[in-house]
Tab-separated table of C-alpha atoms in Angstrom:
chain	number	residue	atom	x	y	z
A	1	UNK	CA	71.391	121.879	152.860
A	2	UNK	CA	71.725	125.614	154.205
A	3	UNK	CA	71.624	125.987	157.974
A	4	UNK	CA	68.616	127.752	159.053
A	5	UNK	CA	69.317	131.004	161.094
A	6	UNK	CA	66.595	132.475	163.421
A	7	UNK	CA	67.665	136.531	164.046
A	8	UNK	CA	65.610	137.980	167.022
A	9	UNK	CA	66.445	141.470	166.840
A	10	UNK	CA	63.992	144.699	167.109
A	11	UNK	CA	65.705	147.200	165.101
A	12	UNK	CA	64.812	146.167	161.457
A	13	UNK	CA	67.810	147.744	159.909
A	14	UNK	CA	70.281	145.530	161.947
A	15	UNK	CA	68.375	142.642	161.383
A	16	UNK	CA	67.969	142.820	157.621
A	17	UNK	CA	72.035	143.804	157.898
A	18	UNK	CA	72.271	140.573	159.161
A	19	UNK	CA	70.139	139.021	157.142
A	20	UNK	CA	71.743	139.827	153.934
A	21	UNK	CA	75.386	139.107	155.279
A	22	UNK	CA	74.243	135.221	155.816
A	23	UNK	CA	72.259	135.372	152.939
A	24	UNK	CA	75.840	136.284	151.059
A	25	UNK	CA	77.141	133.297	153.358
A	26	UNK	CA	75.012	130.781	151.826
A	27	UNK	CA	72.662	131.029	154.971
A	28	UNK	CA	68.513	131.022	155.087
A	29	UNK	CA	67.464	133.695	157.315
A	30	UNK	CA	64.690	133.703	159.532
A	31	UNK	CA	63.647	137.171	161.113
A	32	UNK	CA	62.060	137.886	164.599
A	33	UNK	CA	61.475	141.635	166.200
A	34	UNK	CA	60.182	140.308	169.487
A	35	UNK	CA	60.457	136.957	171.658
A	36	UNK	CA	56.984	135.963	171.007
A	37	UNK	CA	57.196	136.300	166.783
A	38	UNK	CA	60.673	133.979	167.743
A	39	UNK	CA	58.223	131.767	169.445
A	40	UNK	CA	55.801	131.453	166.599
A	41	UNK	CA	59.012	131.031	164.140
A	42	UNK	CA	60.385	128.306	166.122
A	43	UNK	CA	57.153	126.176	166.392
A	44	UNK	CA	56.775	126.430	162.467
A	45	UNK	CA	60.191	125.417	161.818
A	46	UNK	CA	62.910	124.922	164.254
A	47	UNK	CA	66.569	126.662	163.055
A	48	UNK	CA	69.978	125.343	163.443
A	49	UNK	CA	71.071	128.706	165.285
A	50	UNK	CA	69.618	132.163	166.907
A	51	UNK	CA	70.506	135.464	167.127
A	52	UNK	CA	69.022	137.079	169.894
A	53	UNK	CA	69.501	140.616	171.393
A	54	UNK	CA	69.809	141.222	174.526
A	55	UNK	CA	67.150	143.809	174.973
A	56	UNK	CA	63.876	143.155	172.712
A	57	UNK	CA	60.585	144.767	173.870
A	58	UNK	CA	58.680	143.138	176.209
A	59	UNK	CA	60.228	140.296	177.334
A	60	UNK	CA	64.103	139.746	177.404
A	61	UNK	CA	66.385	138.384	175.030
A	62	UNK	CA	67.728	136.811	178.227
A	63	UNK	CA	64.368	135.584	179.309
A	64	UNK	CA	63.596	134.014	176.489
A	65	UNK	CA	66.798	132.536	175.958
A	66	UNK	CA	66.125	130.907	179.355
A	67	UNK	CA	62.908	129.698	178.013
A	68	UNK	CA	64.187	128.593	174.921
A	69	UNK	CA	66.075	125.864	176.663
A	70	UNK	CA	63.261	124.276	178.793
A	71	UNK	CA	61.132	123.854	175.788
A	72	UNK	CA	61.865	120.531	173.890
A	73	UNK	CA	61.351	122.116	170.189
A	74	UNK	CA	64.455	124.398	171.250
A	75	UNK	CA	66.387	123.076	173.880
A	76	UNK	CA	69.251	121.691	171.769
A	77	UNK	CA	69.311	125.109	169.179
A	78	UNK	CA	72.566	126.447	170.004
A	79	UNK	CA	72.141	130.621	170.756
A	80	UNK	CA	74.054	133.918	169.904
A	81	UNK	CA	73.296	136.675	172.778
A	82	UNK	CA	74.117	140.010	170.810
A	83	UNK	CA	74.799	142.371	172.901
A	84	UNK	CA	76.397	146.155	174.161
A	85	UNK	CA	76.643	144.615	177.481
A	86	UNK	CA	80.167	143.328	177.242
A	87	UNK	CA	80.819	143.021	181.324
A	88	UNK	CA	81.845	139.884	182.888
A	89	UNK	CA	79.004	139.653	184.932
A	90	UNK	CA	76.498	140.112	182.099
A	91	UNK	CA	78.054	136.938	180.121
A	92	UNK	CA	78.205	134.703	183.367
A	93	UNK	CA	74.217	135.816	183.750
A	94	UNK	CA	73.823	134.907	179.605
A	95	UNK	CA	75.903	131.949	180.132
A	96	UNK	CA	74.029	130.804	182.882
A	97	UNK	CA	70.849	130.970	180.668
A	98	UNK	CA	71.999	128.617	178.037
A	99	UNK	CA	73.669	131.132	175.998
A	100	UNK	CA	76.398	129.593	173.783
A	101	UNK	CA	78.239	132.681	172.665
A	102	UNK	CA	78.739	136.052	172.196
A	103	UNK	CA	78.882	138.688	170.125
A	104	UNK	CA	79.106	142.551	171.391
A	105	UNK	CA	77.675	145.393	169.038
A	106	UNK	CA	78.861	146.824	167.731
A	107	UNK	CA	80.243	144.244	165.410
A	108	UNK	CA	80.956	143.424	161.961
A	109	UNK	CA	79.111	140.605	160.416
A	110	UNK	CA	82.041	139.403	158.542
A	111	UNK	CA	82.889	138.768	162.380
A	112	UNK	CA	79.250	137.590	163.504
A	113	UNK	CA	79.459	134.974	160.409
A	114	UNK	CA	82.678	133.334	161.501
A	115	UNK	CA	81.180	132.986	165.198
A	116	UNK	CA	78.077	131.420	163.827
A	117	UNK	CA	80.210	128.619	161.778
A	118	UNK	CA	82.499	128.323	165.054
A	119	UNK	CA	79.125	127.730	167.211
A	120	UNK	CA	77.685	125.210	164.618
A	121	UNK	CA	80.833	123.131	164.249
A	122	UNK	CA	81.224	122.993	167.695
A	123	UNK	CA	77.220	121.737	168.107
A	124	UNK	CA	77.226	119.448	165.524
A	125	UNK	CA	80.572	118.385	167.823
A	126	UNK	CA	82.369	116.729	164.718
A	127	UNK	CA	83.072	117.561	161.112
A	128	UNK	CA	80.290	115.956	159.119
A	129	UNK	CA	82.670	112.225	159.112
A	130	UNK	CA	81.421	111.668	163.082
A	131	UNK	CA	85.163	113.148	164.183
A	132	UNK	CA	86.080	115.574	166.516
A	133	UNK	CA	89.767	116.913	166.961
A	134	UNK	CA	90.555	119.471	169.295
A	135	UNK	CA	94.306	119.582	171.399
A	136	UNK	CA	95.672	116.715	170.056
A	137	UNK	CA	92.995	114.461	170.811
A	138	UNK	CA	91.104	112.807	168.264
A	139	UNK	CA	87.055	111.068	168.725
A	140	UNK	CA	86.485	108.990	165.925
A	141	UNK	CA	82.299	108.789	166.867
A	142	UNK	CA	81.473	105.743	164.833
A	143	UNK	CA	84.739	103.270	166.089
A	144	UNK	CA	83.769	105.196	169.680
A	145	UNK	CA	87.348	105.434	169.628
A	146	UNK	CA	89.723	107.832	170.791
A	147	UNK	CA	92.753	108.788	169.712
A	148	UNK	CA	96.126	110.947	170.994
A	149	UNK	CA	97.807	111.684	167.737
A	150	UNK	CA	97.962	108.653	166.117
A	151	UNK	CA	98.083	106.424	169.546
A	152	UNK	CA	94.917	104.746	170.354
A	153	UNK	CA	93.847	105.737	174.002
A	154	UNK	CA	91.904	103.502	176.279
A	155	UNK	CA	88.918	104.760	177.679
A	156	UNK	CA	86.117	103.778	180.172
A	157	UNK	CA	82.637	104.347	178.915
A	158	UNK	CA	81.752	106.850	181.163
A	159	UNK	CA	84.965	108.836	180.544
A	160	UNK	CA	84.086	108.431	176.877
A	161	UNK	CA	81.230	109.662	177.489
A	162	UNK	CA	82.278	112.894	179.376
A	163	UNK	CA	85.653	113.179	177.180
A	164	UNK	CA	82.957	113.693	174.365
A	165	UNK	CA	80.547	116.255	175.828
A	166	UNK	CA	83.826	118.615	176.899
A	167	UNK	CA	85.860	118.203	172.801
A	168	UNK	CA	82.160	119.417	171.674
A	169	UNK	CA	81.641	122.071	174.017
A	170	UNK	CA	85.062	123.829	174.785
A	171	UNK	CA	86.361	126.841	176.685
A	172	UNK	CA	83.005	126.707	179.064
A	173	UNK	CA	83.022	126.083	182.732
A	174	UNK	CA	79.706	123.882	184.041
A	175	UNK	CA	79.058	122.766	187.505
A	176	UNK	CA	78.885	119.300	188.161
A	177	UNK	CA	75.250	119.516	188.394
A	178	UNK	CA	75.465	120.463	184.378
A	179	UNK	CA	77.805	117.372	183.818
A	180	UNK	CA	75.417	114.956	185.516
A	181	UNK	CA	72.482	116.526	183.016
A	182	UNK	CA	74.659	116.664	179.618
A	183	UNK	CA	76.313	113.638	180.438
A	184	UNK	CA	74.704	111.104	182.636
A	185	UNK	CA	71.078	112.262	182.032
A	186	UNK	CA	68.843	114.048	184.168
A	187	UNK	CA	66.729	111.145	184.972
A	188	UNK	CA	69.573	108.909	186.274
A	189	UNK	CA	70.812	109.665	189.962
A	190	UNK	CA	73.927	110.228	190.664
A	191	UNK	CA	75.723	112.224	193.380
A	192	UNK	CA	77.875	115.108	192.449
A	193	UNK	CA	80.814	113.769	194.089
A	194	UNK	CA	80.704	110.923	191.081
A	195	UNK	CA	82.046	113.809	188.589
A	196	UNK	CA	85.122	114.159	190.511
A	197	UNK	CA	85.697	110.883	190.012
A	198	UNK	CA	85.078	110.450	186.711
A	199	UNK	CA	87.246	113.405	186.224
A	200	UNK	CA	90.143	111.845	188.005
A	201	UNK	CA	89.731	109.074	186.056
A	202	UNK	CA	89.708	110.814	182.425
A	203	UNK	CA	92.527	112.975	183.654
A	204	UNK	CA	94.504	109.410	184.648
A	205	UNK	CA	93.656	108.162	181.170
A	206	UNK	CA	95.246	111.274	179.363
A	207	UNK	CA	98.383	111.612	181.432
A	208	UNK	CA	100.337	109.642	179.344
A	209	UNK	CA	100.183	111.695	176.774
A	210	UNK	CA	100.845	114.924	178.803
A	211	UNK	CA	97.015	115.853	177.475
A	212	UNK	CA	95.629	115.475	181.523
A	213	UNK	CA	95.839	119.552	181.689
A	214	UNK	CA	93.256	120.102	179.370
A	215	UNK	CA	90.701	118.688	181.537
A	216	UNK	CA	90.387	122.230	183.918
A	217	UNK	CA	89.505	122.713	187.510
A	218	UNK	CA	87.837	126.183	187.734
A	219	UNK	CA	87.984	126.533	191.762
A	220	UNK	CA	84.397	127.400	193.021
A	221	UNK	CA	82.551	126.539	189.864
A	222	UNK	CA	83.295	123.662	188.266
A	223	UNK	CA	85.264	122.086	185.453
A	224	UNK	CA	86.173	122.985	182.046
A	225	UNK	CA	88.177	121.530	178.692
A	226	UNK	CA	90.291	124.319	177.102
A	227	UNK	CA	93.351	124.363	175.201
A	228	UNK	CA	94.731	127.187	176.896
A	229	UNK	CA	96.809	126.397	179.509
């Protein structure tokens, strides 16, 4: 089944561009010019991904991305920010929104395609068989098993758990008040301090393996998985 792409965009020329390129990608494209046409598109059928510009009339691409993801139809829809605003401080603000990516204009949508397959592999968080292998770590989701190579690695369910939720959303920082959302749920209490824990604990479970350093400390923030070390 073709993934369903919602583009929000206000200059019709760049968003039939991009229409056509995912078109040619085997794509169904969905067009927007303003955040409340994206609205209306979204409560008659909800897409697997959006591309939305930073600055649409009216209200903000960044607005609206931060309403996107308080509204249930939408919450989960994984989002594209395309934008000429390429400073740090302009992705932290996106990322705090909900934003998933990024893509800076100009841009070429041979470019913008292979971003949009990277963002839907890694929400879907496996691919298609209920795996997910990123750093030499392996989740095979229907055993709920994981895997260092070919070594099985045992794993507390609440390490599982948050082990999971980082291999399906890598290279981004989140506070510990994210991690007690995504992973414990927001209606369960828990104090923030039980992250570090947990963290410790996943870290303890991956050390023999030398694999401990993906799990990231980003001083001030929060933690991270990334392969780059």
């Amino acid at each position: 089944m073709h993934k369903r792409i919602l583009i929000v965009e206000d200059e019709t020329s760049i968003r039939e561009m991009i229409a056509f390129a995912l078109r040619k990608a085997g794509m169904d494209a969905m067009q927007a010019a303003d955040s409340r046409a994206a609205q209306m598109a979204i409560a008659e059928q909800v897409p697997d991904l959006i591309l939305l510009d930073w600055m649409l009339p009216g209200t903000s691409g960044l607005e609206l991305a931060r309403r996107l993801r308080k509204e249930e139809l939408s919450r989960e829809v994984p989002i594209i920010m395309l934008t000429a605003r390429g400073e740090e401080m302009d992705r932290v603000n996106g990322l705090e929104a909900g934003v998933d990516d990024y893509v800076v204009k100009p841009f070429s949508t041979r470019e913008l395609v292979a971003r949009i397959k990277a963002v839907l592999r890694r929400s879907q968080g496996d691919d298609g068989s209920g795996v997910v292998e990123l750093g030499g770590l392996r989740i095979d989701g229907p055993a709920h098993r994981v895997f260092a190579g070919d070594e099985p690695v045992p794993i507390g369910p609440t390490e599982y758990r948050l082990l999971y939720f980082f291999m399906t959303h890598p290279e981004r920082v989140y506070s510990r008040t994210q991690l007690l959302d995504h992973v414990w749920g927001g209606s369960v209490y828990v104090e923030e301090r039980t992250v570090d824990v947990h963290i410790r604990r996943l870290r303890k479970t991956l050390e023999p393996w030398k694999l401990d350093e993906l799990v990231q400390t980003v001083r001030g923030t929060g933690y991270r998985f990334s392969t780059s070390i």
